[in-house]
């Protein structure tokens, strides 16, 4: 059957975007009548004859609206509606009607979730119109209800209104998610920006303190970057920053890690649940990777190619400390790398002890 968009609304009209409505009723005659009424409005429709089948189809197909009969054997509509509120459809991550803003997230626990998943609206259809039944429907999570015998024009208008409102709300969530992404992203390198770095570091610092786990920080600085700009121009400098940013990001693999542009030609890597020695190994791989790219740098005094100076530090967050203490320690390692001839990695264990040289060009 050809599926068309809804005339006079903003609901998408391509076949893939046409909203999907799940009709649930144990009475086959009533179910078919509802299916026909909804299909005539231009929606895709699937049907179930009981609550259990409804839950299964909901998980598998992520419908945009559920029309649910209140009185059914085994599992009534109220119980089914209540269970629907706790289900995340398995298609949610790929379904274009569900928006999710993905950020680095701890595999153990996170305070930092930008997840936008609106509850799928449920329109309850019931022959019960007493106050108690109406309250039960809304308490179970229903968005609205219509009574039997069904006034078909009222049903069609409510279906259209609910889907249109849901569509507009999801578009708004998409826009908000994009605004959140833009506000947290460096426009040149597409890495996290300094604002995002500070927010995430604070969150992960507090989380690692609660979990009694280590956290490490890598600070990277492109050697002789001013001379690079002088030699190749600012467009060449921008290209260099983008290439270096992408190379650093490829060496950092865990979802909980965050790579950020720290400022100018500096980059930072936050490594939750990671000790200093492991962080130093990652830093060494970053240093070697940048050098292996062989980006010409005629203004460098240590190499014919672009290189990095890197400082590394790690600690177990303690009461009375904050993430700025770890930044200071990693910055001390970075300073040692620069003073030690650049193109190298230095690990700072303590503010009073000499930094440990991990590698040098």
mmCIF file of C-alpha atoms in Angstrom:
data_model
loop_
_atom_site.group_PDB
_atom_site.id
_atom_site.type_symbol
_atom_site.label_atom_id
_atom_site.label_comp_id
_atom_site.label_asym_id
_atom_site.label_seq_id
_atom_site.Cartn_x
_atom_site.Cartn_y
_atom_site.Cartn_z
ATOM 1 C CA UNK A 1 0.000 0.000 0.000
ATOM 2 C CA UNK A 2 1.385 3.425 -0.928
ATOM 3 C CA UNK A 3 1.968 5.623 2.069
ATOM 4 C CA UNK A 4 1.582 9.353 1.764
ATOM 5 C CA UNK A 5 2.313 12.250 4.081
ATOM 6 C CA UNK A 6 -0.351 14.063 6.059
ATOM 7 C CA UNK A 7 -1.735 16.947 4.107
ATOM 8 C CA UNK A 8 -1.406 20.288 5.855
ATOM 9 C CA UNK A 9 1.072 19.207 8.551
ATOM 10 C CA UNK A 10 4.813 19.343 9.050
ATOM 11 C CA UNK A 11 5.153 15.576 9.443
ATOM 12 C CA UNK A 12 7.851 14.164 7.072
ATOM 13 C CA UNK A 13 6.525 12.811 3.803
ATOM 14 C CA UNK A 14 9.244 10.440 2.562
ATOM 15 C CA UNK A 15 8.485 6.748 3.000
ATOM 16 C CA UNK A 16 11.275 6.245 5.543
ATOM 17 C CA UNK A 17 10.106 9.207 7.634
ATOM 18 C CA UNK A 18 6.354 8.532 7.671
ATOM 19 C CA UNK A 19 5.397 8.020 11.335
ATOM 20 C CA UNK A 20 4.660 4.479 12.449
ATOM 21 C CA UNK A 21 1.575 3.803 14.571
ATOM 22 C CA UNK A 22 1.150 0.620 16.603
ATOM 23 C CA UNK A 23 -2.511 -0.371 17.116
ATOM 24 C CA UNK A 24 -3.224 -2.778 19.985
ATOM 25 C CA UNK A 25 -6.668 -4.285 20.522
ATOM 26 C CA UNK A 26 -7.789 -7.853 21.223
ATOM 27 C CA UNK A 27 -11.011 -7.377 19.206
ATOM 28 C CA UNK A 28 -10.051 -8.075 15.564
ATOM 29 C CA UNK A 29 -13.007 -6.113 14.141
ATOM 30 C CA UNK A 30 -12.297 -3.008 16.218
ATOM 31 C CA UNK A 31 -8.565 -3.346 15.591
ATOM 32 C CA UNK A 32 -9.063 -3.454 11.814
ATOM 33 C CA UNK A 33 -11.355 -0.425 11.924
ATOM 34 C CA UNK A 34 -8.744 1.560 13.839
ATOM 35 C CA UNK A 35 -5.982 0.385 11.492
ATOM 36 C CA UNK A 36 -7.983 1.527 8.468
ATOM 37 C CA UNK A 37 -8.755 4.908 10.031
ATOM 38 C CA UNK A 38 -5.113 5.537 10.872
ATOM 39 C CA UNK A 39 -3.837 4.301 7.501
ATOM 40 C CA UNK A 40 -6.203 6.695 5.700
ATOM 41 C CA UNK A 41 -4.375 9.546 7.448
ATOM 42 C CA UNK A 42 -1.203 8.503 5.651
ATOM 43 C CA UNK A 43 0.619 6.750 8.486
ATOM 44 C CA UNK A 44 2.369 3.403 8.471
ATOM 45 C CA UNK A 45 0.531 0.997 10.756
ATOM 46 C CA UNK A 46 1.335 -2.238 12.534
ATOM 47 C CA UNK A 47 -0.955 -4.147 14.858
ATOM 48 C CA UNK A 48 -0.945 -6.413 17.878
ATOM 49 C CA UNK A 49 -3.779 -8.302 19.549
ATOM 50 C CA UNK A 50 -2.425 -8.391 23.102
ATOM 51 C CA UNK A 51 -0.160 -6.542 25.525
ATOM 52 C CA UNK A 52 2.762 -8.965 25.307
ATOM 53 C CA UNK A 53 2.917 -8.701 21.519
ATOM 54 C CA UNK A 54 2.685 -4.937 21.842
ATOM 55 C CA UNK A 55 5.778 -4.850 24.068
ATOM 56 C CA UNK A 56 7.719 -7.022 21.615
ATOM 57 C CA UNK A 57 6.799 -4.935 18.578
ATOM 58 C CA UNK A 58 7.523 -1.746 20.483
ATOM 59 C CA UNK A 59 11.055 -2.919 21.312
ATOM 60 C CA UNK A 60 11.734 -4.004 17.748
ATOM 61 C CA UNK A 61 10.184 -1.192 15.711
ATOM 62 C CA UNK A 62 10.124 1.945 17.915
ATOM 63 C CA UNK A 63 6.726 3.273 16.773
ATOM 64 C CA UNK A 64 5.955 6.985 16.930
ATOM 65 C CA UNK A 65 2.571 6.422 18.591
ATOM 66 C CA UNK A 66 0.777 3.549 20.310
ATOM 67 C CA UNK A 67 -3.023 3.269 20.186
ATOM 68 C CA UNK A 68 -3.792 0.972 23.090
ATOM 69 C CA UNK A 69 -7.039 -0.672 24.136
ATOM 70 C CA UNK A 70 -7.533 -0.420 27.884
ATOM 71 C CA UNK A 71 -9.460 -3.657 28.441
ATOM 72 C CA UNK A 72 -7.666 -6.778 27.205
ATOM 73 C CA UNK A 73 -7.211 -10.276 28.679
ATOM 74 C CA UNK A 74 -3.961 -11.391 30.389
ATOM 75 C CA UNK A 75 -2.333 -7.921 30.310
ATOM 76 C CA UNK A 76 -4.683 -4.968 30.236
ATOM 77 C CA UNK A 77 -3.851 -1.668 28.572
ATOM 78 C CA UNK A 78 -3.021 0.060 31.847
ATOM 79 C CA UNK A 79 -0.332 -2.490 32.740
ATOM 80 C CA UNK A 80 0.972 -2.524 29.174
ATOM 81 C CA UNK A 81 1.172 1.270 29.059
ATOM 82 C CA UNK A 82 3.055 1.336 32.333
ATOM 83 C CA UNK A 83 5.618 -1.154 30.997
ATOM 84 C CA UNK A 84 6.034 0.804 27.762
ATOM 85 C CA UNK A 85 7.343 3.756 29.761
ATOM 86 C CA UNK A 86 10.340 1.681 30.866
ATOM 87 C CA UNK A 87 11.343 0.287 27.476
ATOM 88 C CA UNK A 88 14.031 1.707 25.219
ATOM 89 C CA UNK A 89 13.432 0.275 21.728
ATOM 90 C CA UNK A 90 16.395 -1.653 20.299
ATOM 91 C CA UNK A 91 16.151 0.498 17.175
ATOM 92 C CA UNK A 92 16.524 3.704 19.182
ATOM 93 C CA UNK A 93 20.171 4.303 18.282
ATOM 94 C CA UNK A 94 19.514 4.200 14.548
ATOM 95 C CA UNK A 95 15.919 5.388 14.369
ATOM 96 C CA UNK A 96 15.946 8.926 13.027
ATOM 97 C CA UNK A 97 13.082 9.906 15.327
ATOM 98 C CA UNK A 98 15.309 9.417 18.374
ATOM 99 C CA UNK A 99 18.019 11.972 19.039
ATOM 100 C CA UNK A 100 21.073 11.191 21.084
ATOM 101 C CA UNK A 101 23.947 13.538 21.831
ATOM 102 C CA UNK A 102 26.964 11.361 22.362
ATOM 103 C CA UNK A 103 29.803 12.482 24.573
ATOM 104 C CA UNK A 104 32.615 10.618 26.300
ATOM 105 C CA UNK A 105 31.043 8.620 29.066
ATOM 106 C CA UNK A 106 32.449 6.550 31.890
ATOM 107 C CA UNK A 107 31.877 2.836 31.456
ATOM 108 C CA UNK A 108 31.265 2.520 35.187
ATOM 109 C CA UNK A 109 29.237 5.583 36.072
ATOM 110 C CA UNK A 110 28.605 8.998 34.617
ATOM 111 C CA UNK A 111 27.186 12.340 35.617
ATOM 112 C CA UNK A 112 27.550 13.579 32.081
ATOM 113 C CA UNK A 113 24.740 12.408 29.829
ATOM 114 C CA UNK A 114 23.200 14.402 27.030
ATOM 115 C CA UNK A 115 20.655 11.845 25.959
ATOM 116 C CA UNK A 116 17.456 12.988 24.327
ATOM 117 C CA UNK A 117 14.907 10.208 24.116
ATOM 118 C CA UNK A 118 11.311 11.352 24.376
ATOM 119 C CA UNK A 119 8.826 8.808 25.680
ATOM 120 C CA UNK A 120 6.690 7.440 22.864
ATOM 121 C CA UNK A 121 3.157 8.837 23.248
ATOM 122 C CA UNK A 122 0.362 6.410 24.055
ATOM 123 C CA UNK A 123 -3.259 7.124 23.169
ATOM 124 C CA UNK A 124 -5.516 4.950 25.310
ATOM 125 C CA UNK A 125 -8.775 3.732 23.790
ATOM 126 C CA UNK A 126 -11.286 2.694 26.416
ATOM 127 C CA UNK A 127 -14.939 2.041 27.022
ATOM 128 C CA UNK A 128 -14.375 3.182 30.584
ATOM 129 C CA UNK A 129 -15.011 6.877 31.090
ATOM 130 C CA UNK A 130 -15.264 7.078 34.883
ATOM 131 C CA UNK A 131 -12.843 9.336 36.721
ATOM 132 C CA UNK A 132 -10.931 6.436 38.251
ATOM 133 C CA UNK A 133 -10.233 4.854 34.840
ATOM 134 C CA UNK A 134 -9.163 8.190 33.362
ATOM 135 C CA UNK A 135 -6.779 8.707 36.283
ATOM 136 C CA UNK A 136 -5.411 5.167 35.834
ATOM 137 C CA UNK A 137 -4.710 5.856 32.156
ATOM 138 C CA UNK A 138 -2.737 9.017 32.848
ATOM 139 C CA UNK A 139 -0.980 7.480 35.872
ATOM 140 C CA UNK A 140 0.168 4.626 33.603
ATOM 141 C CA UNK A 141 1.751 7.151 31.247
ATOM 142 C CA UNK A 142 -0.917 7.718 28.598
ATOM 143 C CA UNK A 143 -0.658 10.983 26.693
ATOM 144 C CA UNK A 144 -4.400 11.132 26.001
ATOM 145 C CA UNK A 145 -7.421 8.899 25.669
ATOM 146 C CA UNK A 146 -10.578 8.451 23.603
ATOM 147 C CA UNK A 147 -13.665 6.565 24.645
ATOM 148 C CA UNK A 148 -15.690 3.867 22.933
ATOM 149 C CA UNK A 149 -17.811 3.966 20.915
ATOM 150 C CA UNK A 150 -15.133 5.758 18.954
ATOM 151 C CA UNK A 151 -15.889 9.100 17.360
ATOM 152 C CA UNK A 152 -13.691 8.579 14.318
ATOM 153 C CA UNK A 153 -13.172 12.240 13.515
ATOM 154 C CA UNK A 154 -12.038 12.857 17.101
ATOM 155 C CA UNK A 155 -9.660 9.873 16.921
ATOM 156 C CA UNK A 156 -8.101 11.090 13.661
ATOM 157 C CA UNK A 157 -7.637 14.620 14.978
ATOM 158 C CA UNK A 158 -6.020 13.403 18.197
ATOM 159 C CA UNK A 159 -3.693 11.044 16.367
ATOM 160 C CA UNK A 160 -2.623 13.858 14.031
ATOM 161 C CA UNK A 161 -2.180 16.305 16.890
ATOM 162 C CA UNK A 162 -0.130 13.947 19.061
ATOM 163 C CA UNK A 163 2.156 12.899 16.208
ATOM 164 C CA UNK A 164 2.622 16.453 14.990
ATOM 165 C CA UNK A 165 3.439 17.700 18.514
ATOM 166 C CA UNK A 166 5.820 14.787 19.025
ATOM 167 C CA UNK A 167 7.530 15.496 15.698
ATOM 168 C CA UNK A 168 7.953 19.186 16.531
ATOM 169 C CA UNK A 169 9.281 18.342 19.978
ATOM 170 C CA UNK A 170 11.826 15.913 18.563
ATOM 171 C CA UNK A 171 12.983 18.499 16.041
ATOM 172 C CA UNK A 172 13.454 20.915 18.911
ATOM 173 C CA UNK A 173 15.476 18.305 20.791
ATOM 174 C CA UNK A 174 17.617 17.748 17.702
ATOM 175 C CA UNK A 175 18.247 21.479 17.485
ATOM 176 C CA UNK A 176 19.109 21.638 21.183
ATOM 177 C CA UNK A 177 21.433 18.665 20.833
ATOM 178 C CA UNK A 178 23.199 20.356 17.936
ATOM 179 C CA UNK A 179 23.504 23.574 19.946
ATOM 180 C CA UNK A 180 24.997 21.590 22.825
ATOM 181 C CA UNK A 181 27.455 19.977 20.429
ATOM 182 C CA UNK A 182 28.457 23.286 18.888
ATOM 183 C CA UNK A 183 28.853 24.902 22.303
ATOM 184 C CA UNK A 184 31.191 22.092 23.332
ATOM 185 C CA UNK A 185 33.210 21.737 20.115
ATOM 186 C CA UNK A 186 36.225 23.588 18.757
ATOM 187 C CA UNK A 187 35.174 24.723 15.289
ATOM 188 C CA UNK A 188 38.601 24.285 13.691
ATOM 189 C CA UNK A 189 39.598 20.832 14.945
ATOM 190 C CA UNK A 190 36.156 19.413 15.869
ATOM 191 C CA UNK A 191 37.603 18.329 19.214
ATOM 192 C CA UNK A 192 36.087 19.277 22.544
ATOM 193 C CA UNK A 193 36.744 22.926 23.338
ATOM 194 C CA UNK A 194 38.171 24.436 26.534
ATOM 195 C CA UNK A 195 34.722 24.895 28.056
ATOM 196 C CA UNK A 196 33.914 21.237 27.509
ATOM 197 C CA UNK A 197 37.340 20.248 28.812
ATOM 198 C CA UNK A 198 36.763 22.073 32.111
ATOM 199 C CA UNK A 199 33.257 20.661 32.527
ATOM 200 C CA UNK A 200 34.265 17.097 31.775
ATOM 201 C CA UNK A 201 37.427 17.208 33.857
ATOM 202 C CA UNK A 202 35.446 18.421 36.867
ATOM 203 C CA UNK A 203 32.873 15.657 36.425
ATOM 204 C CA UNK A 204 35.426 12.895 35.958
ATOM 205 C CA UNK A 205 37.601 14.161 38.797
ATOM 206 C CA UNK A 206 34.653 13.961 41.183
ATOM 207 C CA UNK A 207 33.639 10.570 39.808
ATOM 208 C CA UNK A 208 37.134 9.084 40.189
ATOM 209 C CA UNK A 209 37.280 10.479 43.723
ATOM 210 C CA UNK A 210 34.062 8.660 44.609
ATOM 211 C CA UNK A 211 35.233 5.448 42.935
ATOM 212 C CA UNK A 212 38.732 5.735 44.440
ATOM 213 C CA UNK A 213 40.357 5.423 41.022
ATOM 214 C CA UNK A 214 43.205 7.249 39.312
ATOM 215 C CA UNK A 215 42.862 9.876 36.609
ATOM 216 C CA UNK A 216 45.577 11.120 34.268
ATOM 217 C CA UNK A 217 46.117 14.089 31.993
ATOM 218 C CA UNK A 218 48.255 14.539 28.869
ATOM 219 C CA UNK A 219 49.159 18.050 27.699
ATOM 220 C CA UNK A 220 50.594 18.408 24.178
ATOM 221 C CA UNK A 221 52.156 21.441 22.512
ATOM 222 C CA UNK A 222 53.244 21.703 18.866
ATOM 223 C CA UNK A 223 56.928 22.607 18.784
ATOM 224 C CA UNK A 224 57.866 25.930 17.142
ATOM 225 C CA UNK A 225 54.302 26.518 15.992
ATOM 226 C CA UNK A 226 54.807 30.289 15.649
ATOM 227 C CA UNK A 227 57.625 29.593 13.222
ATOM 228 C CA UNK A 228 55.353 27.152 11.387
ATOM 229 C CA UNK A 229 52.776 29.903 10.907
ATOM 230 C CA UNK A 230 55.474 32.327 9.820
ATOM 231 C CA UNK A 231 56.718 29.821 7.232
ATOM 232 C CA UNK A 232 53.480 28.348 5.884
ATOM 233 C CA UNK A 233 50.920 31.034 6.714
ATOM 234 C CA UNK A 234 47.869 30.846 8.906
ATOM 235 C CA UNK A 235 46.005 28.559 6.523
ATOM 236 C CA UNK A 236 48.910 26.144 6.698
ATOM 237 C CA UNK A 237 48.858 26.490 10.475
ATOM 238 C CA UNK A 238 45.146 25.684 10.585
ATOM 239 C CA UNK A 239 45.703 22.596 8.465
ATOM 240 C CA UNK A 240 48.509 21.517 10.787
ATOM 241 C CA UNK A 241 46.218 21.893 13.822
ATOM 242 C CA UNK A 242 43.517 19.792 12.174
ATOM 243 C CA UNK A 243 45.947 17.026 11.211
ATOM 244 C CA UNK A 244 47.532 16.930 14.673
ATOM 245 C CA UNK A 245 44.098 16.919 16.352
ATOM 246 C CA UNK A 246 42.917 13.972 14.256
ATOM 247 C CA UNK A 247 46.143 12.050 14.885
ATOM 248 C CA UNK A 248 45.907 12.521 18.657
ATOM 249 C CA UNK A 249 42.255 11.443 18.673
ATOM 250 C CA UNK A 250 43.122 8.221 16.822
ATOM 251 C CA UNK A 251 45.507 7.212 19.602
ATOM 252 C CA UNK A 252 42.810 7.538 22.272
ATOM 253 C CA UNK A 253 40.301 4.720 22.136
ATOM 254 C CA UNK A 254 38.171 4.429 25.290
ATOM 255 C CA UNK A 255 34.703 6.046 25.364
ATOM 256 C CA UNK A 256 35.512 7.661 28.711
ATOM 257 C CA UNK A 257 38.600 9.504 27.393
ATOM 258 C CA UNK A 258 38.334 13.045 26.110
ATOM 259 C CA UNK A 259 40.613 14.811 23.620
ATOM 260 C CA UNK A 260 40.313 18.603 23.653
ATOM 261 C CA UNK A 261 41.899 21.626 22.110
ATOM 262 C CA UNK A 262 43.298 23.256 25.219
ATOM 263 C CA UNK A 263 44.252 26.553 23.585
ATOM 264 C CA UNK A 264 46.193 27.754 20.548
ATOM 265 C CA UNK A 265 48.553 24.945 19.560
ATOM 266 C CA UNK A 266 47.980 22.995 22.788
ATOM 267 C CA UNK A 267 45.907 19.842 23.146
ATOM 268 C CA UNK A 268 44.805 17.895 26.210
ATOM 269 C CA UNK A 269 43.728 14.315 26.829
ATOM 270 C CA UNK A 270 41.715 13.380 29.927
ATOM 271 C CA UNK A 271 42.117 9.718 30.885
ATOM 272 C CA UNK A 272 39.758 8.610 33.693
ATOM 273 C CA UNK A 273 40.563 5.349 35.474
ATOM 274 C CA UNK A 274 44.081 5.407 34.046
ATOM 275 C CA UNK A 275 47.384 5.497 35.931
ATOM 276 C CA UNK A 276 50.282 7.788 35.092
ATOM 277 C CA UNK A 277 52.451 5.056 33.576
ATOM 278 C CA UNK A 278 49.694 3.920 31.215
ATOM 279 C CA UNK A 279 49.042 7.552 30.307
ATOM 280 C CA UNK A 280 52.755 7.983 29.541
ATOM 281 C CA UNK A 281 52.567 5.015 27.145
ATOM 282 C CA UNK A 282 49.664 6.681 25.333
ATOM 283 C CA UNK A 283 51.545 9.974 25.233
ATOM 284 C CA UNK A 284 54.568 8.238 23.709
ATOM 285 C CA UNK A 285 52.367 6.730 20.980
ATOM 286 C CA UNK A 286 50.933 10.186 20.278
ATOM 287 C CA UNK A 287 54.422 11.682 20.034
ATOM 288 C CA UNK A 288 55.608 8.939 17.693
ATOM 289 C CA UNK A 289 52.485 9.129 15.572
ATOM 290 C CA UNK A 290 52.852 12.870 14.965
ATOM 291 C CA UNK A 291 56.491 12.458 14.008
ATOM 292 C CA UNK A 292 55.609 9.596 11.629
ATOM 293 C CA UNK A 293 53.260 11.876 9.684
ATOM 294 C CA UNK A 294 56.341 13.746 8.415
ATOM 295 C CA UNK A 295 54.602 17.105 8.053
ATOM 296 C CA UNK A 296 57.291 19.417 6.790
ATOM 297 C CA UNK A 297 58.414 22.079 9.266
ATOM 298 C CA UNK A 298 61.293 24.204 7.983
ATOM 299 C CA UNK A 299 61.030 26.489 10.998
ATOM 300 C CA UNK A 300 61.682 23.777 13.571
ATOM 301 C CA UNK A 301 65.021 23.638 15.360
ATOM 302 C CA UNK A 302 64.678 19.995 16.428
ATOM 303 C CA UNK A 303 63.363 18.192 13.332
ATOM 304 C CA UNK A 304 62.524 18.557 9.669
ATOM 305 C CA UNK A 305 58.942 17.672 10.581
ATOM 306 C CA UNK A 306 56.198 18.715 13.001
ATOM 307 C CA UNK A 307 56.787 17.347 16.516
ATOM 308 C CA UNK A 308 55.168 17.583 19.936
ATOM 309 C CA UNK A 309 56.340 18.301 23.442
ATOM 310 C CA UNK A 310 54.185 16.401 25.924
ATOM 311 C CA UNK A 311 53.690 16.524 29.673
ATOM 312 C CA UNK A 312 51.932 13.734 31.567
ATOM 313 C CA UNK A 313 50.643 13.463 35.122
ATOM 314 C CA UNK A 314 48.285 11.222 37.026
ATOM 315 C CA UNK A 315 46.945 10.926 40.538
ATOM 316 C CA UNK A 316 44.321 9.501 42.841
ATOM 317 C CA UNK A 317 41.972 12.424 43.535
ATOM 318 C CA UNK A 318 41.999 13.326 47.212
ATOM 319 C CA UNK A 319 39.886 15.472 49.477
ATOM 320 C CA UNK A 320 40.926 19.102 49.277
ATOM 321 C CA UNK A 321 42.310 18.779 45.742
ATOM 322 C CA UNK A 322 40.705 19.623 42.423
ATOM 323 C CA UNK A 323 41.532 18.989 38.797
ATOM 324 C CA UNK A 324 43.540 22.209 38.569
ATOM 325 C CA UNK A 325 46.223 20.543 40.696
ATOM 326 C CA UNK A 326 46.631 17.818 38.078
ATOM 327 C CA UNK A 327 46.717 20.393 35.280
ATOM 328 C CA UNK A 328 49.535 22.159 37.124
ATOM 329 C CA UNK A 329 51.459 18.910 37.453
ATOM 330 C CA UNK A 330 51.025 17.971 33.770
ATOM 331 C CA UNK A 331 52.013 21.500 32.796
ATOM 332 C CA UNK A 332 55.186 21.028 34.787
ATOM 333 C CA UNK A 333 55.905 17.925 32.697
ATOM 334 C CA UNK A 334 55.232 19.914 29.534
ATOM 335 C CA UNK A 335 57.613 22.635 30.634
ATOM 336 C CA UNK A 336 60.292 20.009 31.289
ATOM 337 C CA UNK A 337 59.730 18.550 27.810
ATOM 338 C CA UNK A 338 60.271 21.951 26.244
ATOM 339 C CA UNK A 339 63.313 22.729 28.369
ATOM 340 C CA UNK A 340 64.676 19.251 27.669
ATOM 341 C CA UNK A 341 64.902 19.813 23.933
ATOM 342 C CA UNK A 342 61.266 19.411 22.813
ATOM 343 C CA UNK A 343 59.937 16.500 20.737
ATOM 344 C CA UNK A 344 59.570 14.345 23.823
ATOM 345 C CA UNK A 345 57.408 13.091 26.693
ATOM 346 C CA UNK A 346 58.029 13.917 30.349
ATOM 347 C CA UNK A 347 56.137 12.438 33.271
ATOM 348 C CA UNK A 348 55.602 14.590 36.367
ATOM 349 C CA UNK A 349 55.130 12.541 39.544
ATOM 350 C CA UNK A 350 55.455 15.266 42.137
ATOM 351 C CA UNK A 351 55.744 19.030 42.098
ATOM 352 C CA UNK A 352 58.952 18.859 44.113
ATOM 353 C CA UNK A 353 60.683 16.069 42.198
ATOM 354 C CA UNK A 354 62.357 16.220 38.755
ATOM 355 C CA UNK A 355 60.157 15.037 35.883
ATOM 356 C CA UNK A 356 60.930 11.674 34.333
ATOM 357 C CA UNK A 357 61.916 11.687 30.667
ATOM 358 C CA UNK A 358 59.959 9.010 28.775
ATOM 359 C CA UNK A 359 61.302 9.751 25.305
ATOM 360 C CA UNK A 360 63.140 12.388 23.384
ATOM 361 C CA UNK A 361 63.621 13.079 19.705
#
